[in-house]
Tab-separated table of C-alpha atoms in Angstrom:
chain	number	residue	atom	x	y	z
A	25	MET	CA	-10.429	-42.678	-6.119
A	26	ILE	CA	-13.460	-40.986	-4.473
A	27	VAL	CA	-11.447	-39.187	-1.478
A	28	GLU	CA	-9.424	-37.765	-4.242
A	29	ILE	CA	-12.958	-36.078	-5.480
A	30	PHE	CA	-13.794	-34.743	-2.287
A	31	PHE	CA	-10.559	-33.097	-1.829
A	32	ARG	CA	-10.577	-31.592	-5.242
A	33	ASN	CA	-14.109	-30.296	-4.226
A	34	PHE	CA	-12.571	-28.894	-1.058
A	35	TYR	CA	-9.876	-27.193	-2.855
A	36	ARG	CA	-12.080	-25.743	-5.636
A	37	ASN	CA	-14.692	-24.189	-3.061
A	38	TYR	CA	-13.464	-23.864	0.843
A	39	ALA	CA	-10.189	-23.681	0.991
A	40	LYS	CA	-8.266	-21.121	2.575
A	41	PHE	CA	-4.499	-21.174	2.233
A	42	ASP	CA	-2.329	-19.631	5.071
A	43	VAL	CA	0.969	-19.145	3.666
A	44	ASP	CA	2.995	-15.792	3.262
A	45	ALA	CA	6.037	-15.062	0.693
A	46	VAL	CA	4.694	-17.831	-1.868
A	47	GLU	CA	7.265	-16.691	-4.642
A	48	ARG	CA	9.947	-17.428	-2.073
A	49	ARG	CA	9.049	-20.843	-0.909
A	50	GLU	CA	9.435	-24.266	-2.191
A	51	PHE	CA	6.351	-26.190	-2.405
A	52	ALA	CA	5.992	-30.220	-2.212
A	53	PHE	CA	3.000	-32.358	-3.145
A	54	GLN	CA	2.556	-35.843	-2.426
A	55	PRO	CA	-0.034	-37.622	-5.041
A	56	PHE	CA	-2.673	-39.888	-4.321
A	57	GLY	CA	-0.854	-42.525	-6.435
A	58	GLY	CA	2.364	-42.086	-3.964
A	59	GLY	CA	5.867	-40.199	-4.731
A	60	MET	CA	7.025	-37.079	-4.082
A	61	VAL	CA	6.853	-33.904	-6.246
A	62	ARG	CA	9.425	-31.117	-4.921
A	63	HIS	CA	10.777	-28.128	-5.742
A	64	ARG	CA	7.853	-26.482	-7.108
A	65	SER	CA	7.415	-22.803	-7.276
A	66	PHE	CA	4.567	-20.256	-7.555
A	67	LYS	CA	4.262	-16.531	-8.176
A	68	SER	CA	1.417	-16.020	-6.177
A	69	LEU	CA	-1.368	-17.844	-3.776
A	70	GLU	CA	-3.834	-17.745	-6.652
A	71	GLU	CA	-1.420	-19.642	-9.173
A	72	LEU	CA	-0.774	-22.330	-6.429
A	73	ARG	CA	-4.545	-22.636	-5.899
A	74	ARG	CA	-5.136	-23.444	-9.540
A	75	PHE	CA	-2.574	-25.829	-9.365
A	76	VAL	CA	-3.562	-27.845	-6.366
A	77	ILE	CA	-7.382	-27.827	-7.918
A	78	GLU	CA	-5.926	-29.564	-10.808
A	79	LYS	CA	-3.864	-31.946	-9.402
A	80	THR	CA	-5.611	-32.223	-6.130
A	81	PRO	CA	-2.514	-33.577	-3.992
A	82	ARG	CA	-2.955	-36.047	-0.917
A	83	HIS	CA	-0.490	-33.843	1.260
A	84	ILE	CA	0.626	-30.044	0.550
A	85	TYR	CA	3.607	-28.950	2.165
A	86	HIS	CA	5.623	-25.763	1.953
A	87	SER	CA	9.763	-25.024	2.733
A	88	ALA	CA	10.196	-23.312	6.245
A	89	ALA	CA	13.024	-21.670	4.299
A	90	TYR	CA	12.769	-18.422	1.764
A	91	TYR	CA	14.719	-18.931	-1.621
A	92	GLU	CA	16.090	-16.473	-4.510
A	93	ARG	CA	15.093	-19.555	-6.595
A	94	PRO	CA	12.826	-21.888	-4.644
A	95	GLY	CA	12.161	-23.804	-8.025
A	96	GLU	CA	15.905	-24.922	-8.099
A	97	GLU	CA	16.251	-28.462	-7.523
A	98	ASP	CA	19.957	-28.215	-6.434
A	99	MET	CA	19.803	-26.923	-2.876
A	100	GLU	CA	22.839	-24.979	-3.546
A	101	ARG	CA	21.877	-23.255	-6.128
A	102	LYS	CA	18.284	-22.051	-4.388
A	103	GLY	CA	20.049	-19.262	-2.795
A	104	TRP	CA	18.938	-19.627	0.802
A	105	LEU	CA	17.535	-16.096	2.318
A	106	GLY	CA	16.581	-17.596	5.893
A	107	ALA	CA	14.148	-19.814	7.512
A	108	ASP	CA	11.086	-19.864	9.521
A	109	LEU	CA	11.815	-21.641	12.990
A	110	ILE	CA	9.228	-24.268	12.959
A	111	PHE	CA	8.140	-26.147	16.022
A	112	ASP	CA	6.239	-29.725	15.820
A	113	ILE	CA	4.413	-30.954	18.851
A	114	ASP	CA	3.234	-34.836	17.907
A	115	GLY	CA	1.347	-37.164	20.122
A	116	ASP	CA	3.625	-39.818	18.676
A	117	HIS	CA	6.425	-38.273	20.505
A	118	LEU	CA	4.576	-37.728	23.860
A	119	ASP	CA	5.212	-40.060	26.597
A	120	THR	CA	1.712	-39.969	27.972
A	121	GLU	CA	-0.812	-42.455	28.894
A	122	ALA	CA	-3.289	-41.188	26.281
A	123	CYS	CA	-0.663	-41.011	23.708
A	124	ARG	CA	0.979	-44.305	23.975
A	125	GLU	CA	-2.524	-46.032	23.930
A	126	SER	CA	-3.478	-44.257	21.033
A	127	LYS	CA	-2.541	-44.841	17.146
A	128	LEU	CA	-5.606	-42.883	15.754
A	129	VAL	CA	-6.580	-39.302	16.272
A	130	SER	CA	-7.621	-39.124	19.995
A	131	LEU	CA	-9.136	-36.103	21.940
A	132	ARG	CA	-7.441	-37.077	24.937
A	133	CYS	CA	-3.832	-37.353	23.302
A	134	LEU	CA	-4.578	-34.098	21.602
A	135	GLU	CA	-5.412	-32.431	24.792
A	136	ASP	CA	-1.853	-33.513	26.078
A	137	ALA	CA	-0.540	-32.262	22.893
A	138	LYS	CA	-2.316	-28.890	23.114
A	139	GLU	CA	-0.616	-28.460	26.836
A	140	GLU	CA	2.638	-28.834	25.499
A	141	ALA	CA	2.010	-26.480	22.444
A	142	ASN	CA	0.880	-24.050	25.584
A	143	LYS	CA	4.253	-24.689	27.360
A	144	LEU	CA	6.217	-23.942	24.063
A	145	ILE	CA	4.521	-20.742	23.564
A	146	ASP	CA	4.747	-19.607	27.208
A	147	VAL	CA	8.671	-20.351	26.926
A	148	LEU	CA	9.010	-18.722	23.622
A	149	GLU	CA	7.236	-15.375	24.845
A	150	ARG	CA	8.318	-15.219	28.481
A	151	GLU	CA	12.030	-16.794	28.284
A	152	LEU	CA	13.184	-15.728	24.624
A	153	GLY	CA	11.025	-12.777	23.497
A	154	LEU	CA	9.667	-14.672	20.479
A	155	LYS	CA	6.230	-14.267	19.471
A	156	PRO	CA	4.368	-17.149	17.157
A	157	ARG	CA	3.715	-16.044	13.571
A	158	ARG	CA	1.148	-18.757	13.329
A	159	VAL	CA	-0.122	-21.810	15.239
A	160	VAL	CA	-1.649	-24.679	13.236
A	161	PHE	CA	-3.243	-28.017	14.282
A	162	SER	CA	-1.832	-30.519	12.086
A	163	GLY	CA	-4.989	-32.512	11.090
A	164	ASN	CA	-3.826	-35.351	12.596
A	165	ARG	CA	-2.379	-35.741	16.119
A	166	GLY	CA	-0.493	-32.373	17.026
A	167	PHE	CA	0.299	-28.650	16.666
A	168	HIS	CA	2.597	-26.591	14.642
A	169	VAL	CA	3.936	-23.239	15.603
A	170	HIS	CA	5.671	-21.193	13.174
A	171	VAL	CA	7.951	-18.029	14.537
A	172	SER	CA	9.196	-15.660	11.942
A	173	ASP	CA	10.871	-12.883	14.099
A	174	GLU	CA	13.681	-11.412	11.860
A	175	GLU	CA	16.183	-12.351	14.396
A	176	ALA	CA	14.931	-16.123	14.339
A	177	LEU	CA	15.101	-16.326	10.513
A	178	ALA	CA	18.807	-16.204	10.202
A	179	LEU	CA	19.644	-18.542	12.413
A	180	GLY	CA	21.662	-21.671	11.060
A	181	ALA	CA	21.521	-25.231	12.032
A	182	LYS	CA	23.805	-25.064	14.708
A	183	GLU	CA	22.030	-22.345	16.654
A	184	ARG	CA	18.709	-23.894	16.086
A	185	ARG	CA	20.165	-27.223	17.800
A	186	GLU	CA	21.252	-24.713	20.851
A	187	LEU	CA	17.734	-23.866	20.892
A	188	VAL	CA	16.505	-27.597	20.933
A	189	ASN	CA	18.670	-28.490	23.547
A	190	TYR	CA	17.321	-25.442	25.766
A	191	LEU	CA	14.001	-26.439	25.156
A	192	LYS	CA	14.407	-30.016	25.762
A	193	ALA	CA	16.811	-29.479	28.843
A	194	VAL	CA	19.822	-31.487	27.319
A	195	GLY	CA	22.184	-31.315	30.250
A	196	PHE	CA	19.975	-30.196	32.830
A	197	ASP	CA	21.098	-31.258	36.179
A	198	PRO	CA	18.784	-30.663	39.376
A	199	ALA	CA	21.816	-31.028	41.854
A	200	ARG	CA	23.298	-27.941	40.760
A	201	PHE	CA	20.415	-25.813	42.053
A	202	GLU	CA	20.362	-27.379	45.685
A	203	ALA	CA	22.642	-27.730	48.511
A	204	LYS	CA	22.798	-29.941	51.901
A	205	LEU	CA	23.311	-28.175	55.151
A	206	GLY	CA	23.422	-30.932	57.249
A	207	ARG	CA	20.385	-32.772	57.202
A	208	ARG	CA	18.554	-30.143	55.402
A	209	ARG	CA	18.090	-29.675	51.900
A	210	VAL	CA	18.439	-26.133	50.503
A	211	VAL	CA	17.270	-24.919	47.220
A	212	LEU	CA	19.454	-22.424	45.339
A	213	TYR	CA	16.733	-19.962	43.867
A	214	GLU	CA	14.449	-17.180	45.139
A	215	GLU	CA	11.015	-18.638	46.356
A	216	GLU	CA	8.866	-15.925	44.100
A	217	VAL	CA	10.653	-17.108	40.518
A	218	ALA	CA	9.223	-16.361	37.182
A	219	GLY	CA	10.339	-16.871	33.234
A	220	ASN	CA	12.959	-20.113	32.873
A	221	LEU	CA	13.656	-19.804	36.871
A	222	LEU	CA	10.322	-20.872	37.171
A	223	ARG	CA	10.967	-24.010	34.939
A	224	ILE	CA	14.044	-24.689	36.564
A	225	LYS	CA	12.206	-24.535	39.813
A	226	GLN	CA	9.449	-27.269	38.418
A	227	GLY	CA	12.270	-29.274	36.539
A	228	VAL	CA	14.038	-29.866	40.087
A	229	GLU	CA	11.034	-31.606	41.548
A	230	ASP	CA	9.888	-33.602	37.862
A	231	LEU	CA	12.241	-33.147	34.907
A	232	ARG	CA	9.318	-33.657	32.554
A	233	ALA	CA	7.826	-30.154	33.653
A	234	LEU	CA	11.123	-28.402	32.167
A	235	LYS	CA	11.464	-30.103	28.751
A	236	VAL	CA	9.194	-29.299	26.008
A	237	GLU	CA	8.582	-32.458	23.999
A	238	ILE	CA	9.381	-30.761	20.398
A	239	ASP	CA	10.424	-32.954	17.223
A	240	GLU	CA	14.252	-31.910	17.436
A	241	VAL	CA	14.658	-32.404	13.458
A	242	VAL	CA	12.084	-30.222	12.373
A	243	THR	CA	13.315	-27.524	14.338
A	244	GLN	CA	16.995	-27.819	13.522
A	245	ASP	CA	16.589	-28.212	9.882
A	246	VAL	CA	16.984	-24.834	7.909
A	247	HIS	CA	15.471	-26.710	4.843
A	248	ARG	CA	12.645	-28.311	6.158
A	249	LEU	CA	9.016	-28.967	4.347
A	250	ILE	CA	5.909	-28.573	6.558
A	251	ARG	CA	2.581	-29.102	6.024
A	252	MET	CA	1.007	-26.007	4.347
A	253	PRO	CA	-1.755	-24.413	6.771
A	254	GLY	CA	-5.367	-24.567	5.256
A	255	SER	CA	-4.583	-27.754	3.422
A	256	LEU	CA	-6.052	-30.979	4.111
A	257	ASN	CA	-3.998	-33.720	5.893
A	258	GLY	CA	-3.828	-36.737	3.506
A	259	LYS	CA	-3.969	-39.102	6.977
A	260	THR	CA	-7.110	-37.861	7.973
A	261	GLY	CA	-8.931	-35.654	5.708
A	262	LEU	CA	-8.793	-32.878	8.373
A	263	VAL	CA	-7.766	-29.410	7.430
A	264	ALA	CA	-4.417	-28.270	8.838
A	265	LEU	CA	-6.226	-25.554	10.937
A	266	PRO	CA	-4.642	-21.940	11.603
A	267	LEU	CA	-5.404	-21.286	15.152
A	268	THR	CA	-4.852	-18.456	17.723
A	269	THR	CA	-3.213	-18.756	21.013
A	270	GLN	CA	-6.231	-18.079	22.458
A	271	ASP	CA	-7.718	-21.044	20.698
A	272	LEU	CA	-5.275	-23.383	22.585
A	273	GLY	CA	-7.139	-22.250	25.590
A	274	LYS	CA	-10.556	-24.072	24.304
A	275	GLU	CA	-11.132	-27.975	24.720
A	276	VAL	CA	-9.200	-29.709	21.443
A	277	GLU	CA	-12.968	-31.143	20.908
A	278	SER	CA	-14.030	-27.936	19.495
A	279	ILE	CA	-10.591	-27.622	17.330
A	280	VAL	CA	-11.136	-30.978	15.924
A	281	ASP	CA	-14.568	-29.943	15.073
A	282	ARG	CA	-13.517	-26.795	13.140
A	283	ALA	CA	-11.008	-29.060	11.227
A	284	ILE	CA	-13.824	-31.521	9.847
A	285	ALA	CA	-13.982	-30.345	5.935
A	286	PHE	CA	-16.527	-32.825	4.934
A	287	ARG	CA	-19.775	-32.546	6.936
A	288	LYS	CA	-22.385	-33.364	4.422
A	289	GLY	CA	-24.286	-36.569	3.702
A	290	ASN	CA	-23.048	-40.083	4.440
A	291	LEU	CA	-20.815	-42.993	2.619
A	292	ARG	CA	-21.015	-46.809	2.685
A	293	VAL	CA	-17.617	-48.324	4.120
A	294	LYS	CA	-16.573	-51.794	3.748
A	295	PHE	CA	-14.226	-52.802	6.304
A	296	GLU	CA	-10.832	-54.333	5.047
A	297	ARG	CA	-9.959	-55.557	8.990
A	298	ASP	CA	-11.600	-55.885	12.552
A	299	PHE	CA	-12.341	-52.312	14.223
A	300	ALA	CA	-13.281	-51.483	17.564
A	301	GLY	CA	-12.844	-47.962	19.146
A	302	THR	CA	-13.369	-44.396	18.787
A	303	ALA	CA	-12.736	-42.454	15.592
A	304	LEU	CA	-12.748	-39.007	15.522
A	305	PHE	CA	-16.096	-38.531	17.454
A	306	GLU	CA	-17.898	-41.572	16.690
A	307	LYS	CA	-17.717	-45.134	18.173
A	308	VAL	CA	-17.125	-47.979	15.593
A	309	GLU	CA	-17.353	-51.414	15.733
A	310	ALA	CA	-17.073	-53.698	12.776
A	311	ARG	CA	-15.621	-56.917	11.609
A	312	GLN	CA	-13.882	-57.576	8.272
A	313	GLY	CA	-16.280	-57.460	5.467
A	314	ASP	CA	-18.749	-55.520	7.087
A	315	VAL	CA	-20.391	-52.667	5.041
A	316	LYS	CA	-21.787	-49.679	7.210
A	317	VAL	CA	-23.336	-46.271	6.378
A	318	LEU	CA	-21.099	-43.554	8.025
A	319	PRO	CA	-21.012	-39.721	8.183
A	320	THR	CA	-18.837	-38.684	5.107
A	321	TYR	CA	-15.645	-37.226	7.351
A	322	LEU	CA	-15.382	-40.556	9.038
A	323	ALA	CA	-15.862	-42.580	5.929
A	324	ILE	CA	-13.047	-40.681	4.205
A	325	TYR	CA	-10.902	-40.722	7.677
A	326	LEU	CA	-11.278	-44.639	7.683
A	327	GLU	CA	-10.170	-45.194	4.195
A	328	LEU	CA	-7.177	-42.743	4.591
A	329	GLN	CA	-6.055	-44.748	7.472
A	330	GLU	CA	-6.593	-48.016	5.474
A	331	VAL	CA	-9.188	-49.466	7.708
A	332	GLY	CA	-11.862	-49.619	5.048
A	333	LYS	CA	-12.991	-48.630	1.683
A	334	ILE	CA	-15.590	-46.277	0.393
A	335	TYR	CA	-18.166	-47.947	-1.678
A	336	ASP	CA	-19.422	-45.709	-4.611
């Protein structure tokens, strides 16, 4: 498969993996042929890199958890030592006009996901005193936020569920924060508010302003696998790109542009179905059976999306 060759070249020459405590994490890989290989462990980042170059998987994941014996297949025998708090904000879960309309990577939908990530980070830092260890563009339709604070590592599934409920405003009742005096409605908080009171004030007017739309399953699972920062997303060919919180103040187009791994040259693509729309930055229109010469990154993206096949 031509795409596999491009992936191998990227991992051999350009990849910069961003993962700490490699020796304490479980790694998992999805080969280009399908299936899933789990419970792999490595003593160093260099050993991991050699494996990835040799095997060239389509997807690479690592555990949020740290283990005494990460290579053990029996979860009970791994020796759980704690787990990062992971938050996944994905366009698939956002009920916005841009995200409802988009099945491919859309800059408009990603802009909505970026704003949700900014809201999450604001709540983590200002309300909970938690500072993200890393923020990552997933290489597809969203962002991952990793928290490695010592007090967060020991949280079990129950505590993480409570945190999810807090972020998603489960059980929030706007009526508890207002009262009627005759014909007047009195809101029961100070005019100058900050932190979670500011969110409550906004939530009384619009509940969507209070909720943070995270994928709750990812956060509460203490054995969760997450896409490895610095690896390629096997659905798009884009890099799962580590970011700074300052990057989230920029246009998403600049983030996606930095995540493009395959900039050189062009490839021929035969379309396997009709396609009309914008893919990444390019407008593409083709009928089934058409052959077009496209930038390499776009050709790889369309093949991974099963829109067309690259011709050698």
